[in-house]
Amino acid sequence: MTEFITIMYKFYGYKKCDTCRKAEQFLQQAGIDYEFIDITENPPTADELAAIAESANVSLSKLFNASGVQYRQLKIKEQLPALSNREILTMLAGNGRLIKRPLITNGKRATVGFDAERFALIWN
């Protein structure tokens, strides 16, 4: 008897986010099942964020929602040069509103934000 291994996709997003809605629509049209996780209520852990950045091949600074209100209020751009990787990950894991969304991962691959061309390459 053959066992099927189901790869679970995690979609960290925010329901009121237009970019997240576009990404969800893409995944649905591609027939990909995923677990939606509200990034503002349950942000990924520091270790999960590190793995996502590595899988998506992006620097930790690219995990920040640079257009977000809290990013500007907390003056993250000015703080970034002095922060260690661990400090960046701890900051992001502690405040989901600072994280660029959506984050999508299946444990092997990941994407940060939504770009239709990149999604087509990664998730099709």
JSON list of C-alpha atoms in Angstrom, two decimals:
[
{"chain": "A", "resi": 1, "resn": "MET", "atom": "CA", "xyz": [0.00, 0.00, 0.00]},
{"chain": "A", "resi": 2, "resn": "THR", "atom": "CA", "xyz": [1.35, 3.41, -0.95]},
{"chain": "A", "resi": 3, "resn": "GLU", "atom": "CA", "xyz": [1.32, 6.21, 1.59]},
{"chain": "A", "resi": 4, "resn": "PHE", "atom": "CA", "xyz": [0.88, 9.75, 0.41]},
{"chain": "A", "resi": 5, "resn": "ILE", "atom": "CA", "xyz": [2.77, 12.48, 2.14]},
{"chain": "A", "resi": 6, "resn": "THR", "atom": "CA", "xyz": [0.83, 15.70, 2.25]},
{"chain": "A", "resi": 7, "resn": "ILE", "atom": "CA", "xyz": [2.91, 18.85, 2.26]},
{"chain": "A", "resi": 8, "resn": "MET", "atom": "CA", "xyz": [1.21, 21.45, 4.40]},
{"chain": "A", "resi": 9, "resn": "TYR", "atom": "CA", "xyz": [1.49, 24.99, 3.19]},
{"chain": "A", "resi": 10, "resn": "LYS", "atom": "CA", "xyz": [1.42, 27.72, 5.80]},
{"chain": "A", "resi": 11, "resn": "PHE", "atom": "CA", "xyz": [0.10, 31.10, 4.72]},
{"chain": "A", "resi": 12, "resn": "TYR", "atom": "CA", "xyz": [0.91, 33.87, 7.17]},
{"chain": "A", "resi": 13, "resn": "GLY", "atom": "CA", "xyz": [-1.27, 36.80, 6.22]},
{"chain": "A", "resi": 14, "resn": "TYR", "atom": "CA", "xyz": [-3.86, 39.31, 7.23]},
{"chain": "A", "resi": 15, "resn": "LYS", "atom": "CA", "xyz": [-7.43, 39.07, 5.93]},
{"chain": "A", "resi": 16, "resn": "LYS", "atom": "CA", "xyz": [-7.78, 42.84, 5.41]},
{"chain": "A", "resi": 17, "resn": "CYS", "atom": "CA", "xyz": [-4.61, 42.99, 3.28]},
{"chain": "A", "resi": 18, "resn": "ASP", "atom": "CA", "xyz": [-5.18, 43.33, -0.48]},
{"chain": "A", "resi": 19, "resn": "THR", "atom": "CA", "xyz": [-1.81, 41.74, -1.26]},
{"chain": "A", "resi": 20, "resn": "CYS", "atom": "CA", "xyz": [-2.72, 38.74, 0.90]},
{"chain": "A", "resi": 21, "resn": "ARG", "atom": "CA", "xyz": [-6.04, 38.40, -0.89]},
{"chain": "A", "resi": 22, "resn": "LYS", "atom": "CA", "xyz": [-4.25, 38.36, -4.27]},
{"chain": "A", "resi": 23, "resn": "ALA", "atom": "CA", "xyz": [-1.86, 35.69, -3.02]},
{"chain": "A", "resi": 24, "resn": "GLU", "atom": "CA", "xyz": [-4.74, 33.60, -1.64]},
{"chain": "A", "resi": 25, "resn": "GLN", "atom": "CA", "xyz": [-6.55, 33.84, -4.97]},
{"chain": "A", "resi": 26, "resn": "PHE", "atom": "CA", "xyz": [-3.40, 32.67, -6.77]},
{"chain": "A", "resi": 27, "resn": "LEU", "atom": "CA", "xyz": [-2.99, 29.64, -4.49]},
{"chain": "A", "resi": 28, "resn": "GLN", "atom": "CA", "xyz": [-6.66, 28.74, -4.76]},
{"chain": "A", "resi": 29, "resn": "GLN", "atom": "CA", "xyz": [-6.53, 28.91, -8.57]},
{"chain": "A", "resi": 30, "resn": "ALA", "atom": "CA", "xyz": [-3.40, 26.74, -8.48]},
{"chain": "A", "resi": 31, "resn": "GLY", "atom": "CA", "xyz": [-5.28, 24.18, -6.37]},
{"chain": "A", "resi": 32, "resn": "ILE", "atom": "CA", "xyz": [-2.93, 24.52, -3.41]},
{"chain": "A", "resi": 33, "resn": "ASP", "atom": "CA", "xyz": [-4.40, 23.83, 0.02]},
{"chain": "A", "resi": 34, "resn": "TYR", "atom": "CA", "xyz": [-2.95, 25.90, 2.83]},
{"chain": "A", "resi": 35, "resn": "GLU", "atom": "CA", "xyz": [-3.42, 26.74, 6.47]},
{"chain": "A", "resi": 36, "resn": "PHE", "atom": "CA", "xyz": [-4.18, 30.45, 6.92]},
{"chain": "A", "resi": 37, "resn": "ILE", "atom": "CA", "xyz": [-2.50, 31.95, 9.97]},
{"chain": "A", "resi": 38, "resn": "ASP", "atom": "CA", "xyz": [-3.25, 35.54, 11.02]},
{"chain": "A", "resi": 39, "resn": "ILE", "atom": "CA", "xyz": [0.21, 37.07, 11.12]},
{"chain": "A", "resi": 40, "resn": "THR", "atom": "CA", "xyz": [-0.91, 39.81, 13.50]},
{"chain": "A", "resi": 41, "resn": "GLU", "atom": "CA", "xyz": [-2.22, 37.33, 16.08]},
{"chain": "A", "resi": 42, "resn": "ASN", "atom": "CA", "xyz": [0.18, 34.41, 15.57]},
{"chain": "A", "resi": 43, "resn": "PRO", "atom": "CA", "xyz": [3.40, 35.60, 13.92]},
{"chain": "A", "resi": 44, "resn": "PRO", "atom": "CA", "xyz": [5.99, 32.99, 13.01]},
{"chain": "A", "resi": 45, "resn": "THR", "atom": "CA", "xyz": [8.65, 32.24, 15.61]},
{"chain": "A", "resi": 46, "resn": "ALA", "atom": "CA", "xyz": [12.18, 33.58, 15.22]},
{"chain": "A", "resi": 47, "resn": "ASP", "atom": "CA", "xyz": [13.34, 30.16, 14.02]},
{"chain": "A", "resi": 48, "resn": "GLU", "atom": "CA", "xyz": [10.48, 29.91, 11.51]},
{"chain": "A", "resi": 49, "resn": "LEU", "atom": "CA", "xyz": [11.30, 33.40, 10.21]},
{"chain": "A", "resi": 50, "resn": "ALA", "atom": "CA", "xyz": [14.97, 32.47, 9.80]},
{"chain": "A", "resi": 51, "resn": "ALA", "atom": "CA", "xyz": [13.99, 29.33, 7.86]},
{"chain": "A", "resi": 52, "resn": "ILE", "atom": "CA", "xyz": [11.55, 31.28, 5.67]},
{"chain": "A", "resi": 53, "resn": "ALA", "atom": "CA", "xyz": [14.17, 33.93, 4.85]},
{"chain": "A", "resi": 54, "resn": "GLU", "atom": "CA", "xyz": [16.67, 31.22, 3.94]},
{"chain": "A", "resi": 55, "resn": "SER", "atom": "CA", "xyz": [14.16, 29.24, 1.84]},
{"chain": "A", "resi": 56, "resn": "ALA", "atom": "CA", "xyz": [12.99, 32.40, 0.06]},
{"chain": "A", "resi": 57, "resn": "ASN", "atom": "CA", "xyz": [16.62, 33.50, -0.42]},
{"chain": "A", "resi": 58, "resn": "VAL", "atom": "CA", "xyz": [16.03, 36.95, 1.09]},
{"chain": "A", "resi": 59, "resn": "SER", "atom": "CA", "xyz": [17.93, 38.90, 3.73]},
{"chain": "A", "resi": 60, "resn": "LEU", "atom": "CA", "xyz": [16.33, 39.31, 7.14]},
{"chain": "A", "resi": 61, "resn": "SER", "atom": "CA", "xyz": [15.80, 43.01, 6.47]},
{"chain": "A", "resi": 62, "resn": "LYS", "atom": "CA", "xyz": [13.50, 42.05, 3.56]},
{"chain": "A", "resi": 63, "resn": "LEU", "atom": "CA", "xyz": [11.13, 40.41, 6.08]},
{"chain": "A", "resi": 64, "resn": "PHE", "atom": "CA", "xyz": [10.12, 43.85, 7.34]},
{"chain": "A", "resi": 65, "resn": "ASN", "atom": "CA", "xyz": [6.93, 45.51, 6.10]},
{"chain": "A", "resi": 66, "resn": "ALA", "atom": "CA", "xyz": [8.79, 48.70, 5.18]},
{"chain": "A", "resi": 67, "resn": "SER", "atom": "CA", "xyz": [5.57, 50.43, 4.12]},
{"chain": "A", "resi": 68, "resn": "GLY", "atom": "CA", "xyz": [3.83, 49.68, 7.40]},
{"chain": "A", "resi": 69, "resn": "VAL", "atom": "CA", "xyz": [2.82, 52.28, 9.98]},
{"chain": "A", "resi": 70, "resn": "GLN", "atom": "CA", "xyz": [4.67, 50.58, 12.84]},
{"chain": "A", "resi": 71, "resn": "TYR", "atom": "CA", "xyz": [7.85, 50.27, 10.77]},
{"chain": "A", "resi": 72, "resn": "ARG", "atom": "CA", "xyz": [7.87, 54.05, 10.41]},
{"chain": "A", "resi": 73, "resn": "GLN", "atom": "CA", "xyz": [6.70, 54.79, 13.97]},
{"chain": "A", "resi": 74, "resn": "LEU", "atom": "CA", "xyz": [9.39, 52.59, 15.50]},
{"chain": "A", "resi": 75, "resn": "LYS", "atom": "CA", "xyz": [12.02, 53.99, 13.11]},
{"chain": "A", "resi": 76, "resn": "ILE", "atom": "CA", "xyz": [13.14, 50.48, 12.16]},
{"chain": "A", "resi": 77, "resn": "LYS", "atom": "CA", "xyz": [15.08, 51.69, 9.11]},
{"chain": "A", "resi": 78, "resn": "GLU", "atom": "CA", "xyz": [17.35, 53.73, 11.37]},
{"chain": "A", "resi": 79, "resn": "GLN", "atom": "CA", "xyz": [17.75, 50.84, 13.84]},
{"chain": "A", "resi": 80, "resn": "LEU", "atom": "CA", "xyz": [18.49, 48.08, 11.33]},
{"chain": "A", "resi": 81, "resn": "PRO", "atom": "CA", "xyz": [22.22, 48.69, 10.81]},
{"chain": "A", "resi": 82, "resn": "ALA", "atom": "CA", "xyz": [22.92, 48.23, 14.53]},
{"chain": "A", "resi": 83, "resn": "LEU", "atom": "CA", "xyz": [20.75, 45.13, 15.03]},
{"chain": "A", "resi": 84, "resn": "SER", "atom": "CA", "xyz": [22.07, 41.57, 15.06]},
{"chain": "A", "resi": 85, "resn": "ASN", "atom": "CA", "xyz": [20.25, 38.84, 13.14]},
{"chain": "A", "resi": 86, "resn": "ARG", "atom": "CA", "xyz": [18.90, 37.43, 16.42]},
{"chain": "A", "resi": 87, "resn": "GLU", "atom": "CA", "xyz": [17.60, 40.89, 17.44]},
{"chain": "A", "resi": 88, "resn": "ILE", "atom": "CA", "xyz": [15.89, 41.31, 14.05]},
{"chain": "A", "resi": 89, "resn": "LEU", "atom": "CA", "xyz": [14.25, 37.89, 14.31]},
{"chain": "A", "resi": 90, "resn": "THR", "atom": "CA", "xyz": [13.15, 38.50, 17.90]},
{"chain": "A", "resi": 91, "resn": "MET", "atom": "CA", "xyz": [11.65, 41.88, 16.95]},
{"chain": "A", "resi": 92, "resn": "LEU", "atom": "CA", "xyz": [9.74, 40.40, 14.01]},
{"chain": "A", "resi": 93, "resn": "ALA", "atom": "CA", "xyz": [8.51, 37.35, 15.94]},
{"chain": "A", "resi": 94, "resn": "GLY", "atom": "CA", "xyz": [7.22, 39.66, 18.65]},
{"chain": "A", "resi": 95, "resn": "ASN", "atom": "CA", "xyz": [5.17, 41.89, 16.35]},
{"chain": "A", "resi": 96, "resn": "GLY", "atom": "CA", "xyz": [3.46, 40.42, 13.28]},
{"chain": "A", "resi": 97, "resn": "ARG", "atom": "CA", "xyz": [2.55, 43.88, 12.01]},
{"chain": "A", "resi": 98, "resn": "LEU", "atom": "CA", "xyz": [6.23, 44.47, 11.28]},
{"chain": "A", "resi": 99, "resn": "ILE", "atom": "CA", "xyz": [6.42, 41.48, 8.95]},
{"chain": "A", "resi": 100, "resn": "LYS", "atom": "CA", "xyz": [6.03, 41.81, 5.18]},
{"chain": "A", "resi": 101, "resn": "ARG", "atom": "CA", "xyz": [3.08, 39.74, 4.12]},
{"chain": "A", "resi": 102, "resn": "PRO", "atom": "CA", "xyz": [2.13, 37.28, 3.02]},
{"chain": "A", "resi": 103, "resn": "LEU", "atom": "CA", "xyz": [4.72, 34.71, 4.05]},
{"chain": "A", "resi": 104, "resn": "ILE", "atom": "CA", "xyz": [4.11, 31.34, 2.46]},
{"chain": "A", "resi": 105, "resn": "THR", "atom": "CA", "xyz": [6.11, 28.20, 3.16]},
{"chain": "A", "resi": 106, "resn": "ASN", "atom": "CA", "xyz": [5.83, 24.49, 2.65]},
{"chain": "A", "resi": 107, "resn": "GLY", "atom": "CA", "xyz": [8.94, 23.73, 4.72]},
{"chain": "A", "resi": 108, "resn": "LYS", "atom": "CA", "xyz": [11.19, 23.53, 1.67]},
{"chain": "A", "resi": 109, "resn": "ARG", "atom": "CA", "xyz": [10.33, 26.64, -0.32]},
{"chain": "A", "resi": 110, "resn": "ALA", "atom": "CA", "xyz": [9.02, 30.03, 0.74]},
{"chain": "A", "resi": 111, "resn": "THR", "atom": "CA", "xyz": [7.95, 33.39, -0.61]},
{"chain": "A", "resi": 112, "resn": "VAL", "atom": "CA", "xyz": [7.83, 36.80, 1.06]},
{"chain": "A", "resi": 113, "resn": "GLY", "atom": "CA", "xyz": [5.23, 39.24, -0.21]},
{"chain": "A", "resi": 114, "resn": "PHE", "atom": "CA", "xyz": [3.29, 38.67, -3.41]},
{"chain": "A", "resi": 115, "resn": "ASP", "atom": "CA", "xyz": [4.68, 38.79, -6.91]},
{"chain": "A", "resi": 116, "resn": "ALA", "atom": "CA", "xyz": [2.62, 36.88, -9.51]},
{"chain": "A", "resi": 117, "resn": "GLU", "atom": "CA", "xyz": [5.66, 35.93, -11.62]},
{"chain": "A", "resi": 118, "resn": "ARG", "atom": "CA", "xyz": [7.60, 34.66, -8.60]},
{"chain": "A", "resi": 119, "resn": "PHE", "atom": "CA", "xyz": [4.55, 32.75, -7.35]},
{"chain": "A", "resi": 120, "resn": "ALA", "atom": "CA", "xyz": [4.18, 31.11, -10.77]},
{"chain": "A", "resi": 121, "resn": "LEU", "atom": "CA", "xyz": [7.80, 29.94, -10.59]},
{"chain": "A", "resi": 122, "resn": "ILE", "atom": "CA", "xyz": [7.73, 28.77, -6.97]},
{"chain": "A", "resi": 123, "resn": "TRP", "atom": "CA", "xyz": [4.19, 27.50, -6.44]},
{"chain": "A", "resi": 124, "resn": "ASN", "atom": "CA", "xyz": [3.19, 26.01, -9.82]}
]
